[in-house]
């Protein structure tokens, strides 16, 4: 994976629909549609302390959470996925941190 799939500018981050789709197990076209309709929501958190210079980008869809950790340039440092196979995500999975 390369950092080219996450771009950072003055307005925030631009994450390719293909990358989000890989993480949420969706087709890129579905990602675009669901983002517009509110079926995929997201959160951006800036690292502090020892995580300064890193950002956590989290995407939620139904029973899945996909998380990217990126640096200041948008280079993907890690990624993770949690899914509850049809059951809703527990509320704690939607909290920051």
PDB file of C-alpha atoms in Angstrom:
ATOM      1  CA  UNK A   1       0.000   0.000   0.000  1.00  0.00           C
ATOM      2  CA  UNK A   2       1.279   3.476  -0.786  1.00  0.00           C
ATOM      3  CA  UNK A   3       0.525   6.873   0.659  1.00  0.00           C
ATOM      4  CA  UNK A   4      -0.815   8.029  -2.715  1.00  0.00           C
ATOM      5  CA  UNK A   5      -4.275   6.745  -1.772  1.00  0.00           C
ATOM      6  CA  UNK A   6      -4.644   9.262   1.054  1.00  0.00           C
ATOM      7  CA  UNK A   7      -4.006  12.917   0.292  1.00  0.00           C
ATOM      8  CA  UNK A   8      -3.910  15.772   2.752  1.00  0.00           C
ATOM      9  CA  UNK A   9      -4.591  19.414   1.970  1.00  0.00           C
ATOM     10  CA  UNK A  10      -5.688  22.519   3.864  1.00  0.00           C
ATOM     11  CA  UNK A  11      -9.271  21.222   4.044  1.00  0.00           C
ATOM     12  CA  UNK A  12      -8.437  17.803   5.478  1.00  0.00           C
ATOM     13  CA  UNK A  13      -7.941  14.371   3.952  1.00  0.00           C
ATOM     14  CA  UNK A  14      -9.053  12.850   0.669  1.00  0.00           C
ATOM     15  CA  UNK A  15      -9.166   9.051   0.856  1.00  0.00           C
ATOM     16  CA  UNK A  16      -9.664   7.024  -2.320  1.00  0.00           C
ATOM     17  CA  UNK A  17     -12.997   5.200  -2.478  1.00  0.00           C
ATOM     18  CA  UNK A  18     -11.100   2.035  -3.432  1.00  0.00           C
ATOM     19  CA  UNK A  19      -9.164   2.092  -0.148  1.00  0.00           C
ATOM     20  CA  UNK A  20     -12.306   2.693   1.925  1.00  0.00           C
ATOM     21  CA  UNK A  21     -14.060  -0.033  -0.046  1.00  0.00           C
ATOM     22  CA  UNK A  22     -11.254  -2.509   0.691  1.00  0.00           C
ATOM     23  CA  UNK A  23     -11.572  -1.746   4.385  1.00  0.00           C
ATOM     24  CA  UNK A  24     -15.362  -1.941   4.527  1.00  0.00           C
ATOM     25  CA  UNK A  25     -15.704  -4.755   1.947  1.00  0.00           C
ATOM     26  CA  UNK A  26     -17.630  -2.544  -0.503  1.00  0.00           C
ATOM     27  CA  UNK A  27     -17.276  -1.647  -4.182  1.00  0.00           C
ATOM     28  CA  UNK A  28     -15.793   1.847  -4.738  1.00  0.00           C
ATOM     29  CA  UNK A  29     -18.995   3.022  -6.477  1.00  0.00           C
ATOM     30  CA  UNK A  30     -20.988   1.957  -3.412  1.00  0.00           C
ATOM     31  CA  UNK A  31     -18.569   3.879  -1.168  1.00  0.00           C
ATOM     32  CA  UNK A  32     -19.180   7.109  -3.088  1.00  0.00           C
ATOM     33  CA  UNK A  33     -22.966   6.622  -2.991  1.00  0.00           C
ATOM     34  CA  UNK A  34     -23.041   5.671   0.697  1.00  0.00           C
ATOM     35  CA  UNK A  35     -20.861   8.642   1.675  1.00  0.00           C
ATOM     36  CA  UNK A  36     -23.281  10.982  -0.124  1.00  0.00           C
ATOM     37  CA  UNK A  37     -26.314   9.319   1.485  1.00  0.00           C
ATOM     38  CA  UNK A  38     -24.817   9.182   4.981  1.00  0.00           C
ATOM     39  CA  UNK A  39     -24.581   5.374   4.997  1.00  0.00           C
ATOM     40  CA  UNK A  40     -20.858   5.671   5.671  1.00  0.00           C
ATOM     41  CA  UNK A  41     -19.818   8.100   8.358  1.00  0.00           C
ATOM     42  CA  UNK A  42     -16.312   9.091   9.382  1.00  0.00           C
ATOM     43  CA  UNK A  43     -14.239  10.727  12.059  1.00  0.00           C
ATOM     44  CA  UNK A  44     -10.797  12.360  11.920  1.00  0.00           C
ATOM     45  CA  UNK A  45      -8.659  12.604  15.060  1.00  0.00           C
ATOM     46  CA  UNK A  46      -5.311  14.365  15.386  1.00  0.00           C
ATOM     47  CA  UNK A  47      -2.620  12.652  17.434  1.00  0.00           C
ATOM     48  CA  UNK A  48      -1.249  14.360  20.537  1.00  0.00           C
ATOM     49  CA  UNK A  49       1.808  13.732  22.676  1.00  0.00           C
ATOM     50  CA  UNK A  50       3.760  10.760  21.365  1.00  0.00           C
ATOM     51  CA  UNK A  51       1.262  10.506  18.473  1.00  0.00           C
ATOM     52  CA  UNK A  52       1.822  14.094  17.351  1.00  0.00           C
ATOM     53  CA  UNK A  53       2.118  14.197  13.569  1.00  0.00           C
ATOM     54  CA  UNK A  54      -0.252  11.261  13.111  1.00  0.00           C
ATOM     55  CA  UNK A  55      -3.926  11.206  12.260  1.00  0.00           C
ATOM     56  CA  UNK A  56      -6.579   8.552  12.818  1.00  0.00           C
ATOM     57  CA  UNK A  57      -9.201   8.344  10.055  1.00  0.00           C
ATOM     58  CA  UNK A  58     -12.137   6.107  10.972  1.00  0.00           C
ATOM     59  CA  UNK A  59     -14.980   5.018   8.677  1.00  0.00           C
ATOM     60  CA  UNK A  60     -18.195   3.370   9.887  1.00  0.00           C
ATOM     61  CA  UNK A  61     -20.709   1.376   7.859  1.00  0.00           C
ATOM     62  CA  UNK A  62     -23.408  -0.804   9.411  1.00  0.00           C
ATOM     63  CA  UNK A  63     -21.572  -3.433  11.462  1.00  0.00           C
ATOM     64  CA  UNK A  64     -18.030  -2.484  10.377  1.00  0.00           C
ATOM     65  CA  UNK A  65     -15.378   0.018  11.418  1.00  0.00           C
ATOM     66  CA  UNK A  66     -12.324   0.668   9.215  1.00  0.00           C
ATOM     67  CA  UNK A  67      -9.459   2.697  10.658  1.00  0.00           C
ATOM     68  CA  UNK A  68      -6.362   4.207   9.055  1.00  0.00           C
ATOM     69  CA  UNK A  69      -3.439   5.770  10.875  1.00  0.00           C
ATOM     70  CA  UNK A  70      -1.621   8.226   8.600  1.00  0.00           C
ATOM     71  CA  UNK A  71       1.257  10.661   8.978  1.00  0.00           C
ATOM     72  CA  UNK A  72       1.239  14.391   8.172  1.00  0.00           C
ATOM     73  CA  UNK A  73       1.745  13.625   4.463  1.00  0.00           C
ATOM     74  CA  UNK A  74      -1.081  11.064   4.310  1.00  0.00           C
ATOM     75  CA  UNK A  75       1.219   8.031   4.239  1.00  0.00           C
ATOM     76  CA  UNK A  76      -0.696   5.048   5.624  1.00  0.00           C
ATOM     77  CA  UNK A  77       1.142   3.714   8.680  1.00  0.00           C
ATOM     78  CA  UNK A  78      -1.444   1.121   9.710  1.00  0.00           C
ATOM     79  CA  UNK A  79      -4.954  -0.024   9.007  1.00  0.00           C
ATOM     80  CA  UNK A  80      -7.474  -2.150  10.883  1.00  0.00           C
ATOM     81  CA  UNK A  81     -10.987  -3.466  10.466  1.00  0.00           C
ATOM     82  CA  UNK A  82     -13.542  -4.609  13.013  1.00  0.00           C
ATOM     83  CA  UNK A  83     -16.826  -6.173  11.914  1.00  0.00           C
ATOM     84  CA  UNK A  84     -19.680  -7.724  13.849  1.00  0.00           C
ATOM     85  CA  UNK A  85     -21.187  -9.836  11.034  1.00  0.00           C
ATOM     86  CA  UNK A  86     -24.622  -8.283  10.827  1.00  0.00           C
ATOM     87  CA  UNK A  87     -24.910  -7.102  14.425  1.00  0.00           C
ATOM     88  CA  UNK A  88     -24.614  -3.346  14.973  1.00  0.00           C
ATOM     89  CA  UNK A  89     -21.316  -1.982  16.231  1.00  0.00           C
ATOM     90  CA  UNK A  90     -21.381  -1.532  20.004  1.00  0.00           C
ATOM     91  CA  UNK A  91     -21.631   2.168  20.933  1.00  0.00           C
ATOM     92  CA  UNK A  92     -18.134   2.044  22.439  1.00  0.00           C
ATOM     93  CA  UNK A  93     -16.724   1.257  18.969  1.00  0.00           C
ATOM     94  CA  UNK A  94     -17.941   4.668  17.725  1.00  0.00           C
ATOM     95  CA  UNK A  95     -16.318   6.695  20.482  1.00  0.00           C
ATOM     96  CA  UNK A  96     -13.059   8.562  19.886  1.00  0.00           C
ATOM     97  CA  UNK A  97      -9.912   6.809  21.001  1.00  0.00           C
TER      98      UNK A  97
END
